[in-house]
XYZ file of C-alpha atoms in Angstrom:
363
model
C -27.872 5.051 -10.379
C -25.028 7.583 -10.161
C -22.460 6.365 -7.634
C -19.294 8.266 -6.797
C -16.287 6.617 -5.124
C -13.926 8.952 -3.265
C -10.422 8.053 -4.510
C -8.747 11.186 -3.140
C -7.105 9.298 -0.268
C -4.955 7.285 -2.687
C -1.264 8.128 -2.295
C 0.402 6.981 -5.545
C 3.623 5.057 -4.960
C 2.796 4.199 -1.345
C 1.855 0.829 0.140
C -0.374 2.162 2.914
C -3.610 0.381 3.750
C -5.941 3.214 2.698
C -4.370 3.340 -0.765
C -4.635 -0.431 -1.152
C -8.223 -0.470 0.095
C -9.301 2.404 -2.159
C -7.741 1.027 -5.338
C -8.817 -2.566 -4.839
C -12.376 -1.925 -3.677
C -12.872 0.540 -6.539
C -11.586 -2.022 -9.053
C -13.777 -4.840 -7.737
C -16.849 -2.634 -7.292
C -16.507 -1.228 -10.818
C -16.925 -4.776 -12.130
C -20.311 -4.935 -10.393
C -21.739 -1.510 -11.133
C -20.872 1.784 -12.875
C -18.744 4.128 -10.755
C -17.261 7.586 -11.073
C -13.997 8.230 -9.237
C -13.540 11.420 -7.253
C -9.889 12.447 -7.575
C -7.807 15.440 -6.548
C -4.841 14.501 -8.776
C -4.632 12.679 -12.098
C -1.884 10.535 -10.530
C -4.592 8.805 -8.495
C -5.949 7.247 -11.685
C -2.838 5.068 -12.076
C -4.129 2.466 -9.636
C -7.645 2.375 -11.099
C -8.901 0.384 -14.109
C -7.970 2.073 -17.418
C -10.614 4.445 -18.684
C -12.303 4.892 -15.302
C -14.662 7.883 -15.415
C -13.637 10.567 -12.944
C -14.434 13.976 -11.531
C -11.493 16.192 -10.535
C -12.255 18.052 -7.307
C -10.431 19.594 -4.347
C -8.035 17.838 -1.983
C -9.734 16.391 1.127
C -7.776 18.839 3.312
C -8.819 21.915 1.310
C -11.273 24.491 2.676
C -13.261 23.816 -0.502
C -14.210 20.454 1.017
C -17.029 22.359 2.720
C -18.672 22.925 -0.676
C -18.011 19.446 -2.117
C -21.529 18.148 -1.475
C -23.078 20.938 -3.529
C -20.745 20.176 -6.428
C -21.576 16.468 -6.273
C -25.255 17.333 -6.127
C -24.926 19.301 -9.355
C -23.107 16.289 -10.858
C -26.133 14.109 -10.114
C -24.724 12.044 -7.240
C -27.197 9.596 -5.714
C -24.771 7.640 -3.511
C -21.203 8.491 -2.490
C -18.880 5.879 -0.990
C -15.862 7.111 0.946
C -13.049 4.791 2.116
C -12.522 7.278 4.954
C -14.779 9.150 7.366
C -13.705 12.684 6.467
C -15.471 13.182 3.125
C -17.698 16.199 3.649
C -21.449 15.772 3.422
C -22.504 19.297 4.383
C -25.699 20.184 2.551
C -25.787 16.926 0.611
C -28.843 15.544 -1.169
C -27.408 12.068 -1.764
C -26.707 9.036 0.411
C -23.251 8.931 2.017
C -21.365 5.808 3.109
C -18.257 6.422 5.225
C -15.525 4.054 6.427
C -13.704 3.772 9.749
C -10.627 1.550 9.536
C -9.484 1.784 13.135
C -9.394 3.948 16.245
C -5.614 3.787 16.610
C -5.053 7.524 16.710
C -7.247 7.931 19.764
C -4.761 5.722 21.578
C -1.624 6.922 19.775
C -2.036 10.558 18.869
C 1.033 11.336 16.786
C -0.306 12.624 13.426
C 0.988 11.257 10.091
C 4.041 13.230 8.991
C 2.819 13.648 5.396
C 0.085 16.034 6.576
C 0.732 19.816 6.503
C 1.458 21.347 9.931
C -1.879 23.226 10.203
C -3.731 19.995 9.425
C -1.612 18.093 11.979
C -2.665 20.527 14.701
C -6.351 20.149 13.827
C -5.847 16.390 13.521
C -4.324 16.198 17.015
C -7.156 18.223 18.551
C -9.710 16.082 16.711
C -8.403 12.922 18.373
C -8.441 14.268 21.933
C -12.057 13.182 22.309
C -14.602 10.975 20.528
C -17.247 13.695 20.199
C -15.820 15.322 17.004
C -15.887 11.894 15.349
C -19.477 11.369 16.445
C -20.466 14.737 14.982
C -18.615 13.993 11.732
C -20.139 10.534 11.334
C -23.613 11.898 11.994
C -23.658 13.217 8.424
C -23.371 9.652 7.013
C -26.223 7.262 6.246
C -24.200 4.064 6.639
C -20.812 3.033 7.964
C -18.317 0.434 6.796
C -15.461 -0.946 8.854
C -12.793 -3.530 8.127
C -12.816 -6.004 11.016
C -14.860 -7.321 13.899
C -12.182 -5.901 16.207
C -12.726 -2.361 14.920
C -16.507 -2.829 14.907
C -16.356 -3.618 18.624
C -14.156 -0.561 19.194
C -16.724 1.615 17.391
C -19.560 0.191 19.465
C -17.675 0.599 22.746
C -16.909 4.236 21.887
C -20.564 4.770 20.869
C -19.473 6.393 17.637
C -22.352 5.060 15.567
C -26.090 4.766 16.312
C -27.373 1.190 16.424
C -30.329 2.061 14.173
C -28.078 2.895 11.206
C -26.362 0.245 9.010
C -22.845 -0.814 10.046
C -21.160 -3.427 7.836
C -17.809 -5.218 7.867
C -16.094 -5.112 4.462
C -12.713 -6.681 5.141
C -9.643 -5.976 2.993
C -8.070 -8.713 0.898
C -5.134 -9.145 -1.488
C -4.500 -8.982 -5.216
C -4.765 -12.645 -6.181
C -3.081 -12.018 -9.542
C 0.087 -10.801 -7.804
C 0.227 -12.423 -4.380
C 0.052 -16.085 -5.242
C 2.038 -19.277 -5.316
C 4.143 -21.207 -2.882
C 7.150 -19.991 -0.962
C 10.512 -21.149 -2.297
C 13.826 -21.865 -0.614
C 16.824 -19.508 -0.390
C 19.114 -19.664 -3.406
C 21.904 -21.177 -1.359
C 21.979 -23.362 1.711
C 24.550 -20.930 3.145
C 22.479 -17.829 2.399
C 21.207 -15.677 5.248
C 17.501 -16.225 5.766
C 15.330 -13.166 5.210
C 12.677 -11.742 7.489
C 10.444 -9.320 5.582
C 8.574 -6.300 6.917
C 6.174 -4.056 4.970
C 4.431 -1.076 6.509
C 5.086 2.353 7.907
C 7.671 3.262 10.535
C 5.254 4.822 13.004
C 6.041 3.955 16.650
C 3.092 1.595 17.132
C 4.251 -0.537 14.182
C 7.047 -1.921 16.365
C 9.792 -1.977 13.727
C 12.300 -1.241 16.490
C 11.245 -4.489 18.180
C 12.009 -6.437 15.002
C 15.435 -4.789 14.723
C 16.190 -5.594 18.376
C 15.197 -9.221 17.768
C 17.625 -9.408 14.843
C 20.496 -9.248 17.351
C 19.320 -12.635 18.662
C 18.984 -14.085 15.158
C 22.512 -14.144 13.687
C 21.504 -16.284 10.705
C 18.882 -13.811 9.489
C 18.630 -10.581 7.529
C 15.799 -8.090 7.860
C 14.402 -6.811 4.555
C 12.405 -3.586 4.923
C 10.448 -3.087 1.719
C 8.804 0.259 2.500
C 10.578 3.492 1.564
C 12.400 4.879 4.611
C 13.812 8.363 5.156
C 17.474 8.850 5.972
C 16.519 9.659 9.565
C 14.584 6.398 9.922
C 17.386 4.355 8.353
C 19.977 5.897 10.659
C 17.864 5.347 13.765
C 17.167 1.687 12.988
C 20.812 0.998 12.169
C 21.842 2.513 15.510
C 19.368 0.249 17.293
C 20.713 -2.762 15.378
C 24.298 -2.094 16.469
C 26.560 -4.873 15.200
C 23.591 -6.365 13.335
C 23.238 -3.180 11.227
C 24.796 -4.745 8.075
C 21.965 -7.295 8.154
C 19.281 -4.583 8.013
C 18.466 -4.118 4.323
C 16.368 -1.204 3.068
C 14.941 -2.310 -0.264
C 13.139 0.963 -0.972
C 9.688 1.275 -2.461
C 8.875 -1.869 -4.447
C 5.959 -2.378 -6.767
C 3.598 -5.207 -5.872
C 5.141 -7.709 -8.287
C 8.642 -7.234 -6.855
C 7.292 -7.229 -3.310
C 5.505 -10.534 -3.928
C 8.750 -11.988 -5.272
C 10.575 -10.876 -2.114
C 7.881 -12.550 -0.013
C 8.120 -15.823 -1.927
C 11.886 -15.939 -1.353
C 11.691 -15.058 2.351
C 11.928 -17.242 5.416
C 8.972 -15.405 6.975
C 7.020 -12.173 7.140
C 7.209 -10.366 10.483
C 4.953 -7.744 12.056
C 5.475 -6.434 15.585
C 2.626 -3.925 15.461
C 0.801 -3.360 18.729
C -2.301 -1.757 17.192
C -4.055 -2.318 13.855
C -7.468 -2.116 12.259
C -6.815 -5.156 10.072
C -3.544 -6.509 8.640
C -3.379 -6.619 4.840
C 0.362 -7.519 4.780
C -0.380 -10.687 6.750
C -2.758 -12.115 4.162
C -0.549 -10.988 1.271
C 2.293 -13.006 2.798
C 0.042 -16.002 3.453
C -1.181 -15.912 -0.149
C 2.456 -16.240 -1.271
C 2.949 -19.247 0.989
C 5.232 -17.266 3.302
C 5.022 -18.068 7.036
C 3.771 -15.176 9.177
C 5.250 -14.271 12.552
C 3.238 -11.550 14.289
C 2.445 -9.942 17.607
C -0.363 -11.491 19.603
C -3.005 -8.768 19.352
C -6.760 -9.352 18.876
C -7.032 -8.176 15.276
C -4.105 -10.358 14.152
C -5.824 -13.336 15.784
C -8.961 -12.396 13.844
C -7.113 -12.090 10.532
C -4.620 -14.954 10.810
C -6.529 -17.449 12.915
C -4.127 -20.313 13.625
C -2.118 -19.674 10.447
C 0.634 -17.637 12.135
C 3.296 -17.918 14.810
C 2.482 -15.384 17.530
C 4.741 -13.620 20.019
C 4.313 -11.293 22.975
C 3.814 -7.692 21.768
C 6.817 -5.361 22.206
C 9.095 -8.243 23.231
C 12.154 -8.698 21.006
C 13.050 -11.848 22.956
C 9.611 -13.378 22.330
C 9.829 -12.447 18.632
C 13.228 -14.127 18.252
C 11.911 -17.233 19.995
C 8.912 -17.326 17.635
C 11.191 -17.179 14.577
C 13.360 -19.946 16.013
C 10.275 -22.115 16.547
C 9.838 -22.310 12.783
C 11.292 -25.731 12.182
C 11.002 -27.148 8.672
C 7.866 -29.021 9.767
C 6.297 -25.887 11.261
C 7.174 -23.867 8.140
C 5.388 -26.460 6.009
C 2.334 -26.300 8.279
C 2.211 -22.500 8.201
C 2.531 -22.409 4.414
C -0.458 -24.681 3.963
C -2.501 -23.042 6.723
C -1.662 -19.577 5.385
C -2.670 -20.433 1.827
C -5.979 -21.810 3.099
C -6.572 -18.831 5.385
C -5.831 -16.206 2.726
C -8.264 -17.871 0.324
C -11.079 -16.767 2.648
C -10.468 -13.128 1.677
C -11.213 -11.537 -1.687
C -11.787 -8.012 -2.951
C -14.812 -9.285 -4.876
C -16.415 -10.308 -1.569
C -15.547 -6.904 -0.101
C -17.117 -5.159 -3.091
C -20.287 -7.238 -2.780
C -20.761 -6.000 0.794
C -20.384 -2.387 -0.349
C -22.625 -2.886 -3.389
C -25.353 -4.444 -1.252
C -25.169 -1.475 1.108
C -25.464 0.952 -1.816
C -28.596 -0.861 -3.002
C -30.017 -0.836 0.522
C -29.615 2.936 0.825
C -30.917 3.574 -2.684
C -34.073 1.631 -1.847
C -34.687 3.991 1.081
C -34.427 7.114 -1.080
């Protein structure tokens, strides 16, 4: 069976969830069955297994996307898996599986800044109503999502017909990188580190973490995602006198990021809206306590293996960090390690592979 995996949403050098999901699901799925990667840049091969077969095609935002299905048909495609919902299926003769990670941008409509301006305008209009999404998803034979929380959102919005397959294929973590037990700071007098990984979009709540730092004089905040000069300046202004304790570590590879996690006091996320929460389980897998906002999807992901605080409340966040006594830290390490072990990319790939077989049997 000829199966194509759309890897064109990979952004090399970035730690965003779509990139992680694409690379890791492709890697795990390729161990189960033969795959061909769809790429729009050879750079996207860096995160895939060496020697992965590929087909170089247009960017997802190109007008040539409208003719992609015909090209894949000529290439013999029988099933195409997309880690997004925007892979074109116009005129296709193969089975198409799409993915919806979340419905965040229907609630928070600021488009990602890496998109070209014309695409941002279309993107904004697209998210004004659910009907364009319904029309787009109608071209797919099956749908994958990443959490029960997002599945419920999809059902409430009536984005997907009940008669078609809808499966949950949750993200996981790289067990060869994010592993081990959290260590102690190098010195008893060292400032304790809070770690954040993720984008700086408004709903991520990074400003809330910076505000909380003012109430945590014994802590530093380590931001491991690349930040523009504008973002750095804005967060330092919010921090005020605590600005010297806001550390921008720049873009780290996974190995260095895992090391930062293992040396940290805790991982913190103040996001008010997510489809899943990969950074939470990566931190747990390293034995690092997680402190996160009390939102439904974080409850789903973390269970009882996190210290929760009231969303958007810097005061509540600071109180949650201060609740981490040595006994509570020990509990969270053990609970986090156990919780993270419930997630694996191999399990995610098995869900996708089973869905591929199900659709192929219908052909």
